[in-house]
Amino acid sequence: MITQAPRGTKDWYGEEMQKRTYLENVFKDLCETYNIHEIITPVFEHTVLFQRSVGETTDVVQKEMYTFEDKGNRSITLKPEGTAGAIRAYLEHGMQNEPQPVKMFYITPAFRYEKPQSGRLRQHHQFGIEFVGAQSPLAEVELITLVTSFINKIGLTDAKLHINSIGCSNCRKDYNEALFAYLHRHEDKLCPTCRERMEKNPLRVIDCKVPSCKEIIKDAPRTIDYLDEECREHFEELKSLLDSLNIPYEVDTGIVRGLDYYTKTVFEFVNGEGFTLCGGGRYDNLVHEIDGKVSMPSVGFGMGVERILFFLEEEGVELPAGRPLNLYVGILGKEARARAYEIVSGLRTEGFKVETDYLGRGVKAQMKYANKLRAQNTIIIGENELKENKGRLKNMESGEEIEISLDDIKSAL
């Protein structure tokens, strides 16, 4: 038991860790070009933050959160998503008083107690962005453009943008009444969870994955048919902006997202099998919901690292390998250790990736090890090399060897 990670978690190492690091670097570089700044928030928050922001009727709050009492009898929850903590930090540190918009990105673990599946674990990791302070649909377009660029840079081809509008509180009232009336007519065919949902928050039924409920939902009223003038204009401008940028999309009225804080725009990037790579949208009431005093429009998205890796594997996309090992410095004899490691240390200071022997292996074993490490070059340093201050630098791909001064290895590399 103690030598196994808890179910729904995993260790990151080796090739998968290299892939994750590569993805993180691509994401961070993109955020830099968009002038989006990194934020790190705590792994746990006060439970009430998620109850108020994510929504009491959501599956996340009702079924999936890791919640416990700390030693001060405070209810604490491991964060199930990144948005609530980032908006809490925005308010706590007075970012609403800074020039708007405030654009934040994060790479964070998230915790949900659910059945582990492909691309989703109980502890998973998210790339996310929160764009606070802009009412214009250009904010949504900026994030959609960034995700599109990210997808293209890592080589994915099967991830199509789906968009919808779920309106605001003004038009949602009429829609909820129409949806409730429709669901009430089919109540006997709904799953037990959806019968409860339709009373508390009928929009949640649209998000149900139970086949019988999905069949009923096909003919349910659509949110875009109940939009007020402002929400309709917002959605039309969003589509127009995407068209002008030649970003293909599909209007998908089945998208409502699983969290209560969404308003107006919701979007997902989905592959041909129906798996979601990225989900986000607008949440203009969230800042006020958390603070009660400040109102500030917001938009954002979350994208699972494990889900990205799943998509890459499904498409057979190979990410670039990590930096190659420039040189393996072999050591022959105890007396050569100090000089050999002096060379290793000096080359590393100059930015070269270098490895050496720590186990006292023989020359043959060291060369075998250098091959496993895929070293580009090798050199052996022993008693003779020390006396002459020379060694033979070998190119491991071509097999070519040249004799060089130990002081000139940097130049030779």
PDB file of N, CA, C and O in Angstrom, residues 271-319:
ATOM      1  N   ASN A 271     -12.894  16.925 -29.581  1.00  0.00           N
ATOM      2  CA  ASN A 271     -12.407  16.098 -30.696  1.00  0.00           C
ATOM      3  C   ASN A 271     -13.548  15.289 -31.308  1.00  0.00           C
ATOM      4  O   ASN A 271     -14.694  15.351 -30.856  1.00  0.00           O
ATOM      5  N   GLY A 272     -13.224  14.519 -32.336  1.00  0.00           N
ATOM      6  CA  GLY A 272     -14.250  13.782 -33.072  1.00  0.00           C
ATOM      7  C   GLY A 272     -14.972  12.742 -32.254  1.00  0.00           C
ATOM      8  O   GLY A 272     -16.083  12.324 -32.591  1.00  0.00           O
ATOM      9  N   GLU A 273     -14.358  12.282 -31.161  1.00  0.00           N
ATOM     10  CA  GLU A 273     -14.983  11.271 -30.303  1.00  0.00           C
ATOM     11  C   GLU A 273     -15.809  11.889 -29.180  1.00  0.00           C
ATOM     12  O   GLU A 273     -16.375  11.180 -28.350  1.00  0.00           O
ATOM     13  N   GLY A 274     -15.844  13.216 -29.138  1.00  0.00           N
ATOM     14  CA  GLY A 274     -16.648  13.890 -28.124  1.00  0.00           C
ATOM     15  C   GLY A 274     -15.922  14.207 -26.836  1.00  0.00           C
ATOM     16  O   GLY A 274     -16.534  14.663 -25.872  1.00  0.00           O
ATOM     17  N   PHE A 275     -14.594  13.984 -26.800  1.00  0.00           N
ATOM     18  CA  PHE A 275     -13.823  14.327 -25.608  1.00  0.00           C
ATOM     19  C   PHE A 275     -13.500  15.822 -25.626  1.00  0.00           C
ATOM     20  O   PHE A 275     -13.118  16.371 -26.665  1.00  0.00           O
ATOM     21  N   THR A 276     -13.627  16.460 -24.465  1.00  0.00           N
ATOM     22  CA  THR A 276     -13.365  17.897 -24.364  1.00  0.00           C
ATOM     23  C   THR A 276     -11.921  18.144 -23.961  1.00  0.00           C
ATOM     24  O   THR A 276     -11.458  17.649 -22.927  1.00  0.00           O
ATOM     25  N   LEU A 277     -11.217  18.933 -24.759  1.00  0.00           N
ATOM     26  CA  LEU A 277      -9.834  19.305 -24.461  1.00  0.00           C
ATOM     27  C   LEU A 277      -9.782  20.527 -23.553  1.00  0.00           C
ATOM     28  O   LEU A 277      -8.968  20.603 -22.639  1.00  0.00           O
ATOM     29  N   CYS A 278     -10.674  21.465 -23.812  1.00  0.00           N
ATOM     30  CA  CYS A 278     -10.632  22.755 -23.119  1.00  0.00           C
ATOM     31  C   CYS A 278     -12.051  23.281 -22.978  1.00  0.00           C
ATOM     32  O   CYS A 278     -12.869  23.097 -23.882  1.00  0.00           O
ATOM     33  N   GLY A 279     -12.354  23.901 -21.857  1.00  0.00           N
ATOM     34  CA  GLY A 279     -13.679  24.474 -21.665  1.00  0.00           C
ATOM     35  C   GLY A 279     -13.581  25.813 -20.965  1.00  0.00           C
ATOM     36  O   GLY A 279     -12.732  26.014 -20.086  1.00  0.00           O
ATOM     37  N   GLY A 280     -14.439  26.739 -21.361  1.00  0.00           N
ATOM     38  CA  GLY A 280     -14.414  28.048 -20.709  1.00  0.00           C
ATOM     39  C   GLY A 280     -15.606  28.883 -21.106  1.00  0.00           C
ATOM     40  O   GLY A 280     -16.575  28.386 -21.677  1.00  0.00           O
ATOM     41  N   GLY A 281     -15.507  30.166 -20.820  1.00  0.00           N
ATOM     42  CA  GLY A 281     -16.590  31.076 -21.145  1.00  0.00           C
ATOM     43  C   GLY A 281     -16.555  32.327 -20.298  1.00  0.00           C
ATOM     44  O   GLY A 281     -15.555  32.636 -19.642  1.00  0.00           O
ATOM     45  N   ARG A 282     -17.693  33.011 -20.290  1.00  0.00           N
ATOM     46  CA  ARG A 282     -17.806  34.289 -19.583  1.00  0.00           C
ATOM     47  C   ARG A 282     -18.546  34.088 -18.268  1.00  0.00           C
ATOM     48  O   ARG A 282     -19.470  33.279 -18.180  1.00  0.00           O
ATOM     49  N   TYR A 283     -18.113  34.843 -17.245  1.00  0.00           N
ATOM     50  CA  TYR A 283     -18.814  34.793 -15.950  1.00  0.00           C
ATOM     51  C   TYR A 283     -18.799  36.185 -15.327  1.00  0.00           C
ATOM     52  O   TYR A 283     -18.018  36.506 -14.440  1.00  0.00           O
ATOM     53  N   ASP A 284     -19.734  37.006 -15.824  1.00  0.00           N
ATOM     54  CA  ASP A 284     -19.766  38.410 -15.429  1.00  0.00           C
ATOM     55  C   ASP A 284     -20.235  38.645 -14.002  1.00  0.00           C
ATOM     56  O   ASP A 284     -20.019  39.728 -13.456  1.00  0.00           O
ATOM     57  N   ASN A 285     -20.880  37.659 -13.392  1.00  0.00           N
ATOM     58  CA  ASN A 285     -21.392  37.858 -12.030  1.00  0.00           C
ATOM     59  C   ASN A 285     -20.500  37.254 -10.946  1.00  0.00           C
ATOM     60  O   ASN A 285     -20.785  37.394  -9.760  1.00  0.00           O
ATOM     61  N   LEU A 286     -19.429  36.560 -11.348  1.00  0.00           N
ATOM     62  CA  LEU A 286     -18.651  35.803 -10.366  1.00  0.00           C
ATOM     63  C   LEU A 286     -17.952  36.697  -9.352  1.00  0.00           C
ATOM     64  O   LEU A 286     -17.944  36.392  -8.153  1.00  0.00           O
ATOM     65  N   VAL A 287     -17.354  37.784  -9.800  1.00  0.00           N
ATOM     66  CA  VAL A 287     -16.664  38.687  -8.872  1.00  0.00           C
ATOM     67  C   VAL A 287     -17.638  39.184  -7.813  1.00  0.00           C
ATOM     68  O   VAL A 287     -17.340  39.165  -6.613  1.00  0.00           O
ATOM     69  N   HIS A 288     -18.832  39.600  -8.242  1.00  0.00           N
ATOM     70  CA  HIS A 288     -19.841  40.082  -7.289  1.00  0.00           C
ATOM     71  C   HIS A 288     -20.342  38.952  -6.387  1.00  0.00           C
ATOM     72  O   HIS A 288     -20.610  39.157  -5.203  1.00  0.00           O
ATOM     73  N   GLU A 289     -20.467  37.749  -6.944  1.00  0.00           N
ATOM     74  CA  GLU A 289     -20.932  36.598  -6.176  1.00  0.00           C
ATOM     75  C   GLU A 289     -19.997  36.296  -5.014  1.00  0.00           C
ATOM     76  O   GLU A 289     -20.424  35.943  -3.916  1.00  0.00           O
ATOM     77  N   ILE A 290     -18.697  36.459  -5.242  1.00  0.00           N
ATOM     78  CA  ILE A 290     -17.701  36.175  -4.203  1.00  0.00           C
ATOM     79  C   ILE A 290     -17.584  37.327  -3.219  1.00  0.00           C
ATOM     80  O   ILE A 290     -17.511  37.128  -2.012  1.00  0.00           O
ATOM     81  N   ASP A 291     -17.591  38.569  -3.722  1.00  0.00           N
ATOM     82  CA  ASP A 291     -17.322  39.736  -2.871  1.00  0.00           C
ATOM     83  C   ASP A 291     -18.579  40.410  -2.345  1.00  0.00           C
ATOM     84  O   ASP A 291     -18.648  40.824  -1.190  1.00  0.00           O
ATOM     85  N   GLY A 292     -19.606  40.526  -3.195  1.00  0.00           N
ATOM     86  CA  GLY A 292     -20.851  41.171  -2.774  1.00  0.00           C
ATOM     87  C   GLY A 292     -20.841  42.676  -2.932  1.00  0.00           C
ATOM     88  O   GLY A 292     -21.881  43.324  -2.791  1.00  0.00           O
ATOM     89  N   LYS A 293     -19.666  43.263  -3.191  1.00  0.00           N
ATOM     90  CA  LYS A 293     -19.575  44.727  -3.316  1.00  0.00           C
ATOM     91  C   LYS A 293     -19.091  45.144  -4.703  1.00  0.00           C
ATOM     92  O   LYS A 293     -19.539  46.134  -5.255  1.00  0.00           O
ATOM     93  N   VAL A 294     -18.117  44.383  -5.221  1.00  0.00           N
ATOM     94  CA  VAL A 294     -17.498  44.731  -6.510  1.00  0.00           C
ATOM     95  C   VAL A 294     -18.151  43.935  -7.626  1.00  0.00           C
ATOM     96  O   VAL A 294     -18.432  42.747  -7.474  1.00  0.00           O
ATOM     97  N   SER A 295     -18.399  44.585  -8.767  1.00  0.00           N
ATOM     98  CA  SER A 295     -18.868  43.893  -9.969  1.00  0.00           C
ATOM     99  C   SER A 295     -17.834  44.101 -11.068  1.00  0.00           C
ATOM    100  O   SER A 295     -17.399  45.232 -11.291  1.00  0.00           O
ATOM    101  N   MET A 296     -17.442  43.035 -11.722  1.00  0.00           N
ATOM    102  CA  MET A 296     -16.431  43.128 -12.771  1.00  0.00           C
ATOM    103  C   MET A 296     -16.631  41.979 -13.756  1.00  0.00           C
ATOM    104  O   MET A 296     -16.699  40.818 -13.349  1.00  0.00           O
ATOM    105  N   PRO A 297     -16.777  42.260 -15.042  1.00  0.00           N
ATOM    106  CA  PRO A 297     -16.947  41.180 -16.019  1.00  0.00           C
ATOM    107  C   PRO A 297     -15.682  40.326 -16.114  1.00  0.00           C
ATOM    108  O   PRO A 297     -14.565  40.827 -15.949  1.00  0.00           O
ATOM    109  N   SER A 298     -15.859  39.048 -16.393  1.00  0.00           N
ATOM    110  CA  SER A 298     -14.719  38.128 -16.438  1.00  0.00           C
ATOM    111  C   SER A 298     -14.949  37.062 -17.497  1.00  0.00           C
ATOM    112  O   SER A 298     -16.076  36.707 -17.822  1.00  0.00           O
ATOM    113  N   VAL A 299     -13.850  36.529 -18.006  1.00  0.00           N
ATOM    114  CA  VAL A 299     -13.904  35.414 -18.929  1.00  0.00           C
ATOM    115  C   VAL A 299     -12.658  34.571 -18.705  1.00  0.00           C
ATOM    116  O   VAL A 299     -11.629  35.081 -18.265  1.00  0.00           O
ATOM    117  N   GLY A 300     -12.757  33.256 -18.945  1.00  0.00           N
ATOM    118  CA  GLY A 300     -11.595  32.410 -18.711  1.00  0.00           C
ATOM    119  C   GLY A 300     -11.809  31.010 -19.256  1.00  0.00           C
ATOM    120  O   GLY A 300     -12.855  30.694 -19.826  1.00  0.00           O
ATOM    121  N   PHE A 301     -10.784  30.177 -19.080  1.00  0.00           N
ATOM    122  CA  PHE A 301     -10.895  28.779 -19.492  1.00  0.00           C
ATOM    123  C   PHE A 301      -9.968  27.916 -18.649  1.00  0.00           C
ATOM    124  O   PHE A 301      -9.055  28.403 -17.987  1.00  0.00           O
ATOM    125  N   GLY A 302     -10.238  26.616 -18.688  1.00  0.00           N
ATOM    126  CA  GLY A 302      -9.357  25.623 -18.079  1.00  0.00           C
ATOM    127  C   GLY A 302      -9.089  24.524 -19.093  1.00  0.00           C
ATOM    128  O   GLY A 302      -9.970  24.157 -19.879  1.00  0.00           O
ATOM    129  N   MET A 303      -7.860  24.003 -19.079  1.00  0.00           N
ATOM    130  CA  MET A 303      -7.463  22.981 -20.041  1.00  0.00           C
ATOM    131  C   MET A 303      -6.612  21.956 -19.297  1.00  0.00           C
ATOM    132  O   MET A 303      -5.582  22.297 -18.710  1.00  0.00           O
ATOM    133  N   GLY A 304      -7.057  20.710 -19.262  1.00  0.00           N
ATOM    134  CA  GLY A 304      -6.381  19.686 -18.491  1.00  0.00           C
ATOM    135  C   GLY A 304      -5.100  19.184 -19.149  1.00  0.00           C
ATOM    136  O   GLY A 304      -5.115  18.808 -20.329  1.00  0.00           O
ATOM    137  N   VAL A 305      -4.010  19.147 -18.395  1.00  0.00           N
ATOM    138  CA  VAL A 305      -2.733  18.663 -18.927  1.00  0.00           C
ATOM    139  C   VAL A 305      -2.846  17.188 -19.308  1.00  0.00           C
ATOM    140  O   VAL A 305      -2.412  16.768 -20.384  1.00  0.00           O
ATOM    141  N   GLU A 306      -3.456  16.388 -18.427  1.00  0.00           N
ATOM    142  CA  GLU A 306      -3.617  14.964 -18.718  1.00  0.00           C
ATOM    143  C   GLU A 306      -4.480  14.745 -19.956  1.00  0.00           C
ATOM    144  O   GLU A 306      -4.221  13.844 -20.759  1.00  0.00           O
ATOM    145  N   ARG A 307      -5.487  15.591 -20.130  1.00  0.00           N
ATOM    146  CA  ARG A 307      -6.358  15.468 -21.295  1.00  0.00           C
ATOM    147  C   ARG A 307      -5.600  15.843 -22.571  1.00  0.00           C
ATOM    148  O   ARG A 307      -5.796  15.225 -23.624  1.00  0.00           O
ATOM    149  N   ILE A 308      -4.730  16.842 -22.503  1.00  0.00           N
ATOM    150  CA  ILE A 308      -3.914  17.212 -23.662  1.00  0.00           C
ATOM    151  C   ILE A 308      -3.039  16.034 -24.075  1.00  0.00           C
ATOM    152  O   ILE A 308      -2.946  15.685 -25.257  1.00  0.00           O
ATOM    153  N   LEU A 309      -2.388  15.390 -23.095  1.00  0.00           N
ATOM    154  CA  LEU A 309      -1.527  14.242 -23.385  1.00  0.00           C
ATOM    155  C   LEU A 309      -2.336  13.089 -23.981  1.00  0.00           C
ATOM    156  O   LEU A 309      -1.864  12.372 -24.867  1.00  0.00           O
ATOM    157  N   PHE A 310      -3.579  12.917 -23.502  1.00  0.00           N
ATOM    158  CA  PHE A 310      -4.468  11.891 -24.053  1.00  0.00           C
ATOM    159  C   PHE A 310      -4.770  12.187 -25.522  1.00  0.00           C
ATOM    160  O   PHE A 310      -4.731  11.298 -26.371  1.00  0.00           O
ATOM    161  N   PHE A 311      -5.066  13.449 -25.836  1.00  0.00           N
ATOM    162  CA  PHE A 311      -5.338  13.847 -27.223  1.00  0.00           C
ATOM    163  C   PHE A 311      -4.114  13.592 -28.100  1.00  0.00           C
ATOM    164  O   PHE A 311      -4.236  13.108 -29.227  1.00  0.00           O
ATOM    165  N   LEU A 312      -2.928  13.942 -27.596  1.00  0.00           N
ATOM    166  CA  LEU A 312      -1.697  13.751 -28.368  1.00  0.00           C
ATOM    167  C   LEU A 312      -1.466  12.272 -28.677  1.00  0.00           C
ATOM    168  O   LEU A 312      -1.087  11.905 -29.787  1.00  0.00           O
ATOM    169  N   GLU A 313      -1.724  11.433 -27.671  1.00  0.00           N
ATOM    170  CA  GLU A 313      -1.557   9.987 -27.860  1.00  0.00           C
ATOM    171  C   GLU A 313      -2.574   9.452 -28.862  1.00  0.00           C
ATOM    172  O   GLU A 313      -2.241   8.625 -29.723  1.00  0.00           O
ATOM    173  N   GLU A 314      -3.827   9.910 -28.772  1.00  0.00           N
ATOM    174  CA  GLU A 314      -4.870   9.471 -29.691  1.00  0.00           C
ATOM    175  C   GLU A 314      -4.515   9.807 -31.140  1.00  0.00           C
ATOM    176  O   GLU A 314      -4.792   9.035 -32.056  1.00  0.00           O
ATOM    177  N   GLU A 315      -3.899  10.974 -31.335  1.00  0.00           N
ATOM    178  CA  GLU A 315      -3.551  11.400 -32.696  1.00  0.00           C
ATOM    179  C   GLU A 315      -2.166  10.931 -33.126  1.00  0.00           C
ATOM    180  O   GLU A 315      -1.766  11.151 -34.276  1.00  0.00           O
ATOM    181  N   GLY A 316      -1.420  10.319 -32.202  1.00  0.00           N
ATOM    182  CA  GLY A 316      -0.076   9.856 -32.541  1.00  0.00           C
ATOM    183  C   GLY A 316       0.914  10.980 -32.753  1.00  0.00           C
ATOM    184  O   GLY A 316       1.863  10.851 -33.531  1.00  0.00           O
ATOM    185  N   VAL A 317       0.710  12.101 -32.059  1.00  0.00           N
ATOM    186  CA  VAL A 317       1.603  13.257 -32.194  1.00  0.00           C
ATOM    187  C   VAL A 317       2.809  13.082 -31.277  1.00  0.00           C
ATOM    188  O   VAL A 317       2.660  12.830 -30.075  1.00  0.00           O
ATOM    189  N   GLU A 318       4.001  13.214 -31.843  1.00  0.00           N
ATOM    190  CA  GLU A 318       5.235  13.137 -31.065  1.00  0.00           C
ATOM    191  C   GLU A 318       5.722  14.555 -30.764  1.00  0.00           C
ATOM    192  O   GLU A 318       5.937  15.348 -31.678  1.00  0.00           O
ATOM    193  N   LEU A 319       5.897  14.855 -29.492  1.00  0.00           N
ATOM    194  CA  LEU A 319       6.431  16.156 -29.115  1.00  0.00           C
ATOM    195  C   LEU A 319       7.950  16.157 -29.269  1.00  0.00           C
ATOM    196  O   LEU A 319       8.589  15.105 -29.201  1.00  0.00           O
TER     197      LEU A 319
END
